DNA sequence: TAGTGGTCTAGACCACGCC
DNA sequence: GCGTGGTCTAGACCACTAT
């Protein structure tokens, strides 16, 4: 059913931009229940191949957007998934105010108490990723009392601080003095950065910048 | 219904790792049909909050993976979405064999004919992205006859070469001599790279490396 | 083998939004 | 207004897999 619909789209039986028959018609044609057609079309809409509007009907997408689902792994699992031994080291931990350049990305009020943590993550004792994190203690009070020798800030938060929304940004930086030393690389080495901010409703939970070691690639299939 | 299930997960009525009641039980408790429960739980599973296995039941995910849906825009739309004027320039177009370093990423047989295209994409006449593309003419014969003055290789392919699967990679590079000149930046400038390979079944369609200008950030919400 | 989720049917009511 | 998709019900059979 869903496969036949897919075939008609891919083999251009229905062209991009075309309106396709309504659910009731398709159900009759395929000799199945409308619920089944609805499910199939809803799935196709979710993957972006068709767009649906009440009363206007279902259309084959003109530019099927390249949608890809990124699964951001827990660092430990990412490292262990490569067959390496994971370890981590907490470099710094103190209360700080939010640096001005993060005001837009992490909208905590000035009065909020923030815990800043700096962690290096290792794969087989070689630095793999450098993490700088601001966590909103107003949102997660018990975070302050956690010792991060057994569990990482990331894992603790994932398991204890539910979020409802978030924001991901990827970009590129030079290593700079400090990270060059950490990764034993040149200061000009290009590094891959992922920034994540999570919210519970409107409440900012945590903002983290993860700067990966030289040569890191983020991959996904679609 | 789905919201109540979400609440129980977020507010730790059900803890991570817990097994939650079966669909039949929940349907009875909520006084609704099992289909409805199934739909809600299926959605939660898709977003990664619960994991489901036949006979084993449904469990609250221990480490709810950060899943994010990346929508890779058409370049023209990305540029115009920023309020800039889009233009492009085809720098190069010839038949080439696949460079060795791409053999793994783009598995065409040596005999296959490839068209190589090099395009610069501009926003308000300033270089925005540099695109290097290998396209498998065995898979898309008519690609060879297209003039890319009105439509970009990317847009033509999206509209005319259906794909069923693909592969996305993100990483970071230094500009190097050539791109430094293009972007009027230093050679050490870190640039953001996105590589995409698409397939129709097992048939490789196209491989493209997109190197964005300095300061580019890829963003998504979840 | 038995219990669980996966999927289907046939029918219904409703909300949205073109016309 | 009315046609469309969105969602629900009550019931059924099936596929997988833990035990």
Coordinates of C-alpha atoms (C1' of nucleotides) in Angstrom, one line a residue:
Chain A
X1 CA 0.0 0.0 0.0
X2 CA 2.5 2.6 1.2
X3 CA 5.0 1.1 -1.3
X4 CA 2.6 1.4 -4.2
X5 CA 2.1 5.1 -3.3
X6 CA 5.8 5.5 -3.1
X7 CA 6.3 3.9 -6.5
X8 CA 3.8 6.2 -8.1
X9 CA 5.6 9.2 -6.7
X10 CA 9.1 8.0 -7.5
X11 CA 8.2 6.8 -11.0
X12 CA 6.4 10.0 -11.7
X13 CA 3.0 8.4 -12.2
X14 CA 2.1 11.4 -10.1
X15 CA 4.3 14.4 -10.8
X16 CA 5.6 16.8 -8.3
X17 CA 3.0 19.4 -7.6
X18 CA 0.2 17.1 -8.7
X19 CA -2.8 16.7 -6.5
X20 CA -3.4 13.0 -5.8
X21 CA -6.8 11.3 -5.3
X22 CA -8.5 11.7 -1.9
X23 CA -8.3 9.2 0.8
X24 CA -11.7 7.8 0.1
X25 CA -11.0 7.3 -3.6
X26 CA -7.7 5.6 -2.9
X27 CA -9.3 3.3 -0.3
X28 CA -11.8 2.2 -2.9
X29 CA -9.1 1.7 -5.6
X30 CA -7.0 -0.3 -3.3
X31 CA -9.9 -2.1 -1.7
X32 CA -8.8 -1.2 1.8
X33 CA -10.1 0.9 4.6
X34 CA -9.7 4.7 4.6
X35 CA -7.8 4.4 7.9
X36 CA -5.1 2.5 6.1
X37 CA -4.8 5.0 3.3
X38 CA -4.7 7.8 5.9
X39 CA -1.9 6.1 7.8
X40 CA 0.2 5.6 4.6
X41 CA -0.3 9.2 3.5
X42 CA 0.4 10.6 7.0
X43 CA 3.7 8.7 7.0
X44 CA 4.6 10.1 3.5
X45 CA 3.7 13.6 4.7
X46 CA 5.9 13.2 7.7
X47 CA 8.9 12.2 5.5
X48 CA 8.1 15.3 3.4
X49 CA 7.2 13.5 0.1
X50 CA 3.7 14.9 0.1
X51 CA 2.0 17.9 1.6
X52 CA -1.5 17.7 2.9
X53 CA -4.1 20.3 3.7
X54 CA -7.7 19.9 4.6
X55 CA -10.1 20.6 1.8
X56 CA -7.2 21.3 -0.5
X57 CA -6.2 17.7 -0.7
X58 CA -2.8 15.9 -0.9
X59 CA -0.1 17.0 -3.3
X60 CA 3.2 15.5 -4.3
X61 CA 5.9 17.8 -2.9
X62 CA 7.6 19.9 -5.5
X63 CA 11.0 20.0 -3.9
X64 CA 11.0 17.0 -1.6
X65 CA 13.0 18.5 1.2
X66 CA 16.1 16.6 2.2
X67 CA 14.9 15.8 5.7
X68 CA 17.3 13.8 7.8
X69 CA 16.9 12.6 11.3
X70 CA 20.0 13.3 13.3
X71 CA 20.4 11.2 16.4
X72 CA 22.7 13.0 18.7
X73 CA 24.3 10.2 20.8
X74 CA 25.4 10.3 24.4
X75 CA 29.1 10.8 24.2
X76 CA 29.8 7.7 26.1
X77 CA 27.9 5.6 23.7
X78 CA 29.4 7.3 20.7
X79 CA 32.9 6.6 22.0
X80 CA 32.1 3.0 23.0
X81 CA 30.3 2.5 19.7
X82 CA 33.7 3.0 18.0
X83 CA 35.2 0.3 20.1
X84 CA 37.1 2.7 22.4
X85 CA 37.3 3.0 26.1
X86 CA 35.4 6.0 27.4
X87 CA 36.6 8.2 30.2
X88 CA 36.1 11.8 31.2
X89 CA 37.6 14.5 33.4
X90 CA 36.0 17.4 35.0
X91 CA 38.3 20.4 34.5
X92 CA 36.3 23.1 36.1
X93 CA 33.1 23.7 38.0
X94 CA 31.9 26.9 39.4
X95 CA 29.1 29.4 39.5
X96 CA 29.2 32.0 36.8
X97 CA 27.1 34.6 35.2
X98 CA 26.3 34.1 31.5
X99 CA 28.8 35.5 29.1
X100 CA 27.2 38.3 27.0
X101 CA 27.5 36.4 23.7
X102 CA 25.2 33.7 25.0
X103 CA 22.4 36.0 26.0
X104 CA 20.5 35.4 22.8
X105 CA 21.0 31.6 22.7
X106 CA 20.3 31.0 26.4
X107 CA 17.7 33.4 27.8
X108 CA 18.1 33.1 31.5
X109 CA 17.4 36.2 33.6
X110 CA 20.5 37.9 35.0
X111 CA 19.5 36.9 38.5
X112 CA 19.4 33.1 37.8
X113 CA 22.1 31.1 39.2
X114 CA 24.2 29.2 36.7
X115 CA 26.6 26.3 37.1
X116 CA 29.4 26.2 34.7
X117 CA 31.2 22.9 34.0
X118 CA 34.1 22.1 31.7
X119 CA 34.6 18.5 30.8
X120 CA 37.1 16.7 28.6
X121 CA 35.8 13.4 27.1
X122 CA 38.4 10.8 26.2
X123 CA 38.4 7.8 23.8
X124 CA 41.2 5.4 24.8
X125 CA 42.7 8.2 26.9
X126 CA 43.0 10.5 24.0
X127 CA 40.9 13.7 24.0
X128 CA 37.8 13.3 22.0
X129 CA 35.6 16.2 22.8
X130 CA 35.7 19.3 24.9
X131 CA 32.5 20.4 26.6
X132 CA 31.6 23.8 28.1
X133 CA 28.2 23.8 29.8
X134 CA 26.0 26.4 31.6
X135 CA 23.2 24.8 33.6
X136 CA 20.3 26.8 35.0
X137 CA 20.2 25.9 38.7
X138 CA 16.7 27.5 39.0
X139 CA 15.5 24.9 36.7
X140 CA 17.5 21.9 38.0
X141 CA 18.4 22.7 41.7
X142 CA 19.6 19.2 42.5
X143 CA 22.2 19.5 39.8
X144 CA 24.4 21.5 42.1
X145 CA 24.9 18.6 44.5
X146 CA 26.0 16.1 42.0
X147 CA 29.6 14.8 41.9
X148 CA 30.5 14.2 38.3
X149 CA 33.1 11.6 38.8
X150 CA 30.9 8.6 38.0
X151 CA 28.3 10.3 35.7
X152 CA 28.8 13.1 33.3
X153 CA 26.8 16.3 33.5
X154 CA 25.3 15.4 30.2
X155 CA 24.1 11.9 31.3
X156 CA 22.8 13.2 34.6
X157 CA 20.8 15.9 32.8
X158 CA 19.5 13.6 30.2
X159 CA 18.2 11.3 32.8
X160 CA 17.0 13.8 35.4
X161 CA 16.0 17.0 33.6
X162 CA 13.2 16.5 31.1
X163 CA 13.1 18.9 28.2
X164 CA 10.4 19.7 25.8
X165 CA 12.3 21.6 23.1
X166 CA 15.7 22.5 22.1
X167 CA 18.0 24.2 19.6
X168 CA 21.0 22.7 17.8
X169 CA 23.7 24.7 16.0
X170 CA 26.7 23.4 14.0
X171 CA 29.6 25.3 12.9
X172 CA 33.4 25.4 12.5
X173 CA 36.2 27.0 14.4
X174 CA 39.9 27.1 14.7
X175 CA 41.4 25.2 17.6
X176 CA 43.0 28.2 19.2
X177 CA 45.7 28.1 21.8
X178 CA 43.9 26.1 24.5
X179 CA 42.4 23.4 22.4
X180 CA 45.5 23.1 20.2
X181 CA 47.3 22.1 23.4
X182 CA 44.5 19.7 24.4
X183 CA 44.4 18.0 21.0
X184 CA 48.1 18.3 20.4
X185 CA 47.4 20.0 17.1
X186 CA 48.1 23.4 15.5
X187 CA 46.1 26.4 16.5
X188 CA 44.8 26.7 13.0
X189 CA 43.3 23.2 13.0
X190 CA 39.7 23.4 12.0
X191 CA 37.4 21.8 14.6
X192 CA 33.7 20.9 14.5
X193 CA 31.4 22.5 17.0
X194 CA 27.9 21.5 18.1
X195 CA 26.0 23.8 20.4
X196 CA 22.8 22.6 22.1
X197 CA 20.3 24.5 24.2
X198 CA 17.4 22.7 25.9
X199 CA 14.2 24.1 27.4
X200 CA 11.4 22.7 29.5
X201 CA 8.6 24.8 28.2
X202 CA 10.0 28.3 28.4
X203 CA 12.5 27.5 31.1
X204 CA 16.1 27.2 29.9
X205 CA 17.7 24.1 31.2
X206 CA 21.2 24.0 29.9
X207 CA 23.5 25.3 27.1
X208 CA 26.4 23.3 26.0
X209 CA 29.2 23.8 23.4
X210 CA 30.9 20.7 22.3
X211 CA 34.1 21.1 20.4
X212 CA 35.2 17.8 18.8
X213 CA 38.8 16.8 18.1
X214 CA 40.5 17.1 14.7
X215 CA 39.0 15.0 12.0
X216 CA 35.6 14.5 13.6
X217 CA 32.7 13.9 11.3
X218 CA 29.0 13.8 12.1
X219 CA 27.1 11.4 9.9
X220 CA 23.6 10.4 9.3
X221 CA 21.6 8.4 6.8
X222 CA 18.2 9.2 5.4
Chain B
X1 CA -4.2 11.1 25.9
X2 CA -0.8 11.5 24.3
X3 CA -0.3 14.5 26.6
X4 CA -1.1 12.5 29.7
X5 CA 1.4 9.8 28.7
X6 CA 4.0 12.6 28.1
X7 CA 3.2 14.0 31.5
X8 CA 3.7 10.7 33.2
X9 CA 7.1 10.3 31.6
X10 CA 8.3 13.9 32.1
X11 CA 7.1 14.1 35.7
X12 CA 8.6 10.7 36.5
X13 CA 5.4 8.9 37.3
X14 CA 7.0 6.3 35.1
X15 CA 10.8 6.3 35.5
X16 CA 13.3 5.8 32.8
X17 CA 13.7 2.1 32.3
X18 CA 10.3 1.3 33.7
X19 CA 8.0 -0.9 31.8
X20 CA 4.6 0.8 31.4
X21 CA 1.2 -0.9 31.2
X22 CA 0.2 -2.6 28.0
X23 CA -1.9 -1.0 25.4
X24 CA -5.0 -2.9 26.5
X25 CA -4.6 -1.8 30.1
X26 CA -4.1 1.8 29.2
X27 CA -7.0 1.8 26.8
X28 CA -9.2 0.5 29.7
X29 CA -7.8 3.1 32.1
X30 CA -8.3 6.0 29.7
X31 CA -11.6 4.6 28.5
X32 CA -10.6 4.8 24.9
X33 CA -9.9 2.4 22.1
X34 CA -6.7 0.4 21.9
X35 CA -6.0 1.9 18.5
X36 CA -5.8 5.3 20.1
X37 CA -3.3 4.2 22.7
X38 CA -1.3 2.5 20.0
X39 CA -1.1 5.6 18.0
X40 CA 0.0 7.7 20.9
X41 CA 2.7 5.2 21.9
X42 CA 3.8 4.8 18.4
X43 CA 4.4 8.5 18.2
X44 CA 6.3 8.5 21.4
X45 CA 8.4 5.7 20.2
X46 CA 9.2 7.6 17.0
X47 CA 10.4 10.5 19.0
X48 CA 12.5 8.2 21.0
X49 CA 10.9 8.7 24.4
X50 CA 9.9 5.1 24.8
X51 CA 11.1 1.8 23.3
X52 CA 8.7 -0.9 22.3
X53 CA 9.2 -4.6 21.6
X54 CA 6.6 -7.2 21.0
X55 CA 6.0 -9.4 24.0
X56 CA 8.5 -7.4 26.0
X57 CA 6.3 -4.4 26.3
X58 CA 6.9 -0.7 26.3
X59 CA 9.6 0.9 28.3
X60 CA 10.5 4.5 29.1
X61 CA 13.8 5.2 27.3
X62 CA 16.7 5.4 29.7
X63 CA 18.7 7.9 27.6
X64 CA 16.1 9.6 25.5
X65 CA 18.2 10.2 22.5
X66 CA 18.4 13.7 21.2
X67 CA 16.7 13.3 17.9
X68 CA 16.5 16.3 15.7
X69 CA 15.1 16.6 12.2
X70 CA 17.4 18.4 10.0
X71 CA 15.8 20.0 7.0
X72 CA 18.4 20.5 4.4
X73 CA 17.1 23.4 2.3
X74 CA 17.6 24.1 -1.3
X75 CA 20.4 26.7 -1.5
X76 CA 18.2 29.2 -3.4
X77 CA 15.6 29.0 -0.7
X78 CA 18.1 29.3 2.1
X79 CA 19.6 32.4 0.6
X80 CA 16.2 34.0 -0.3
X81 CA 15.0 33.1 3.2
X82 CA 17.7 35.4 4.5
X83 CA 16.3 38.2 2.4
X84 CA 19.2 38.1 0.0
X85 CA 19.2 37.9 -3.8
X86 CA 20.3 34.5 -5.0
X87 CA 22.6 33.9 -8.0
X88 CA 25.0 31.2 -9.1
X89 CA 27.8 30.6 -11.4
X90 CA 28.9 27.4 -13.0
X91 CA 32.7 27.3 -12.8
X92 CA 33.5 24.0 -14.4
X93 CA 31.7 21.1 -16.0
X94 CA 33.4 18.1 -17.4
X95 CA 33.5 14.3 -17.4
X96 CA 35.8 13.0 -14.8
X97 CA 36.7 9.7 -13.1
X98 CA 36.0 9.5 -9.4
X99 CA 38.9 10.7 -7.2
X100 CA 40.2 7.8 -5.1
X101 CA 39.2 9.4 -1.8
X102 CA 35.6 9.2 -2.8
X103 CA 35.5 5.5 -3.7
X104 CA 34.1 4.6 -0.3
X105 CA 31.5 7.3 -0.1
X106 CA 30.3 7.1 -3.7
X107 CA 30.4 3.5 -4.9
X108 CA 30.2 3.8 -8.7
X109 CA 31.9 1.3 -10.8
X110 CA 35.0 2.5 -12.6
X111 CA 33.3 2.2 -15.9
X112 CA 30.5 4.5 -15.0
X113 CA 30.5 7.9 -16.6
X114 CA 30.5 10.8 -14.2
X115 CA 29.8 14.5 -14.7
X116 CA 31.7 16.8 -12.5
X117 CA 30.3 20.3 -11.8
X118 CA 31.6 23.1 -9.8
X119 CA 29.2 25.8 -8.8
X120 CA 29.5 29.0 -6.7
X121 CA 26.3 30.1 -5.0
X122 CA 26.0 33.8 -4.2
X123 CA 23.9 35.8 -1.7
X124 CA 23.7 39.4 -2.9
X125 CA 26.6 38.8 -5.2
X126 CA 28.8 37.6 -2.3
X127 CA 30.0 34.0 -2.3
X128 CA 27.9 32.0 0.0
X129 CA 28.7 28.4 -0.8
X130 CA 31.0 26.4 -3.0
X131 CA 29.7 23.2 -4.5
X132 CA 31.6 20.3 -6.0
X133 CA 29.4 17.6 -7.4
X134 CA 29.9 14.2 -9.1
X135 CA 26.8 12.9 -10.9
X136 CA 26.4 9.4 -12.2
X137 CA 25.3 9.7 -15.8
X138 CA 24.4 6.0 -15.9
X139 CA 21.7 6.7 -13.3
X140 CA 20.6 10.1 -14.8
X141 CA 21.4 10.2 -18.5
X142 CA 19.5 13.3 -19.3
X143 CA 21.5 15.3 -16.7
X144 CA 24.2 15.6 -19.3
X145 CA 22.1 17.7 -21.7
X146 CA 21.0 20.3 -19.2
X147 CA 22.3 23.8 -19.3
X148 CA 22.7 25.1 -15.8
X149 CA 22.3 28.7 -16.4
X150 CA 18.6 28.9 -15.3
X151 CA 18.5 26.0 -12.9
X152 CA 21.2 24.7 -10.6
X153 CA 22.4 21.1 -10.8
X154 CA 21.0 20.6 -7.3
X155 CA 17.5 21.8 -8.2
X156 CA 17.4 19.9 -11.4
X157 CA 18.4 16.7 -9.6
X158 CA 16.0 17.2 -6.7
X159 CA 13.1 17.6 -9.2
X160 CA 14.1 14.9 -11.7
X161 CA 16.2 12.2 -10.0
X162 CA 14.2 10.5 -7.3
X163 CA 16.3 9.0 -4.5
X164 CA 15.4 6.5 -1.9
X165 CA 18.3 6.8 0.5
X166 CA 21.2 9.0 1.3
X167 CA 24.1 9.8 3.5
X168 CA 25.0 13.1 5.1
X169 CA 28.3 14.1 6.7
X170 CA 29.3 17.3 8.4
X171 CA 32.8 18.4 9.2
X172 CA 35.2 21.2 9.4
X173 CA 38.1 22.3 7.1
X174 CA 40.4 25.2 6.6
X175 CA 39.7 27.3 3.6
X176 CA 42.9 26.6 1.8
X177 CA 44.3 28.7 -1.0
X178 CA 41.5 28.5 -3.5
X179 CA 38.6 29.1 -1.1
X180 CA 40.4 31.7 0.8
X181 CA 40.6 33.7 -2.5
X182 CA 36.9 33.0 -3.2
X183 CA 35.7 34.1 0.2
X184 CA 38.4 36.8 0.6
X185 CA 39.5 35.3 3.8
X186 CA 42.7 33.8 5.3
X187 CA 43.7 30.3 4.3
X188 CA 43.3 29.2 7.9
X189 CA 39.7 30.3 8.1
X190 CA 37.6 27.4 9.4
X191 CA 34.8 26.5 7.1
X192 CA 31.8 24.3 7.5
X193 CA 31.4 21.4 5.1
X194 CA 28.3 19.3 4.3
X195 CA 28.7 16.2 2.1
X196 CA 25.7 14.4 0.7
X197 CA 25.4 11.2 -1.3
X198 CA 22.1 10.0 -2.7
X199 CA 21.0 6.6 -4.0
X200 CA 18.1 5.2 -5.8
X201 CA 18.0 1.8 -4.4
X202 CA 21.6 0.6 -4.8
X203 CA 22.3 3.0 -7.6
X204 CA 24.4 6.0 -6.7
X205 CA 23.0 9.2 -8.1
X206 CA 25.2 12.1 -7.0
X207 CA 27.8 13.0 -4.5
X208 CA 28.2 16.6 -3.5
X209 CA 30.5 18.5 -1.2
X210 CA 29.2 21.9 -0.1
X211 CA 31.7 24.2 1.6
X212 CA 30.0 27.2 3.1
X213 CA 31.5 30.6 3.6
X214 CA 33.1 31.9 6.9
X215 CA 30.7 32.1 9.8
X216 CA 28.1 29.8 8.4
X217 CA 26.0 28.0 11.0
X218 CA 23.5 25.2 10.5
X219 CA 20.6 25.3 12.9
X220 CA 17.7 23.2 13.8
X221 CA 15.1 23.0 16.6
X222 CA 13.7 19.9 18.2
Chain C
dT1 C1' 3.5 -21.2 23.6
dA2 C1' 1.5 -17.3 25.1
dG3 C1' 1.5 -12.4 25.5
dT4 C1' 2.7 -8.3 23.4
dG5 C1' 2.7 -4.8 19.9
dG6 C1' 1.7 -4.1 14.6
dT7 C1' -1.7 -3.6 11.5
dC8 C1' -5.9 -3.8 9.5
dT9 C1' -11.4 -3.0 8.9
dA10 C1' -15.8 -0.5 8.6
dG11 C1' -17.8 3.1 10.3
dA12 C1' -18.4 7.7 12.6
dC13 C1' -17.9 12.6 13.9
dC14 C1' -15.4 16.7 13.6
dA15 C1' -12.3 20.8 12.3
dC16 C1' -10.5 23.3 9.1
dG17 C1' -10.3 26.1 5.2
dC18 C1' -11.3 26.6 0.0
dC19 C1' -15.0 28.0 -2.6
Chain D
dG1 C1' -21.4 25.3 2.6
dC2 C1' -19.2 21.4 2.0
dG3 C1' -15.3 18.5 0.8
dT4 C1' -11.1 17.3 2.7
dG5 C1' -8.0 15.3 6.0
dG6 C1' -7.7 14.3 11.4
dT7 C1' -9.0 11.5 14.7
dC8 C1' -11.6 8.4 17.1
dT9 C1' -14.2 3.6 18.1
dA10 C1' -14.7 -1.5 18.6
dG11 C1' -13.2 -5.3 17.0
dA12 C1' -10.2 -8.7 14.5
dC13 C1' -6.1 -11.3 13.0
dC14 C1' -1.3 -11.6 12.7
dA15 C1' 4.0 -11.4 13.7
dC16 C1' 7.3 -11.5 16.6
dT17 C1' 9.8 -12.9 20.6
dA18 C1' 10.6 -13.7 25.7
dT19 C1' 10.2 -17.4 28.5

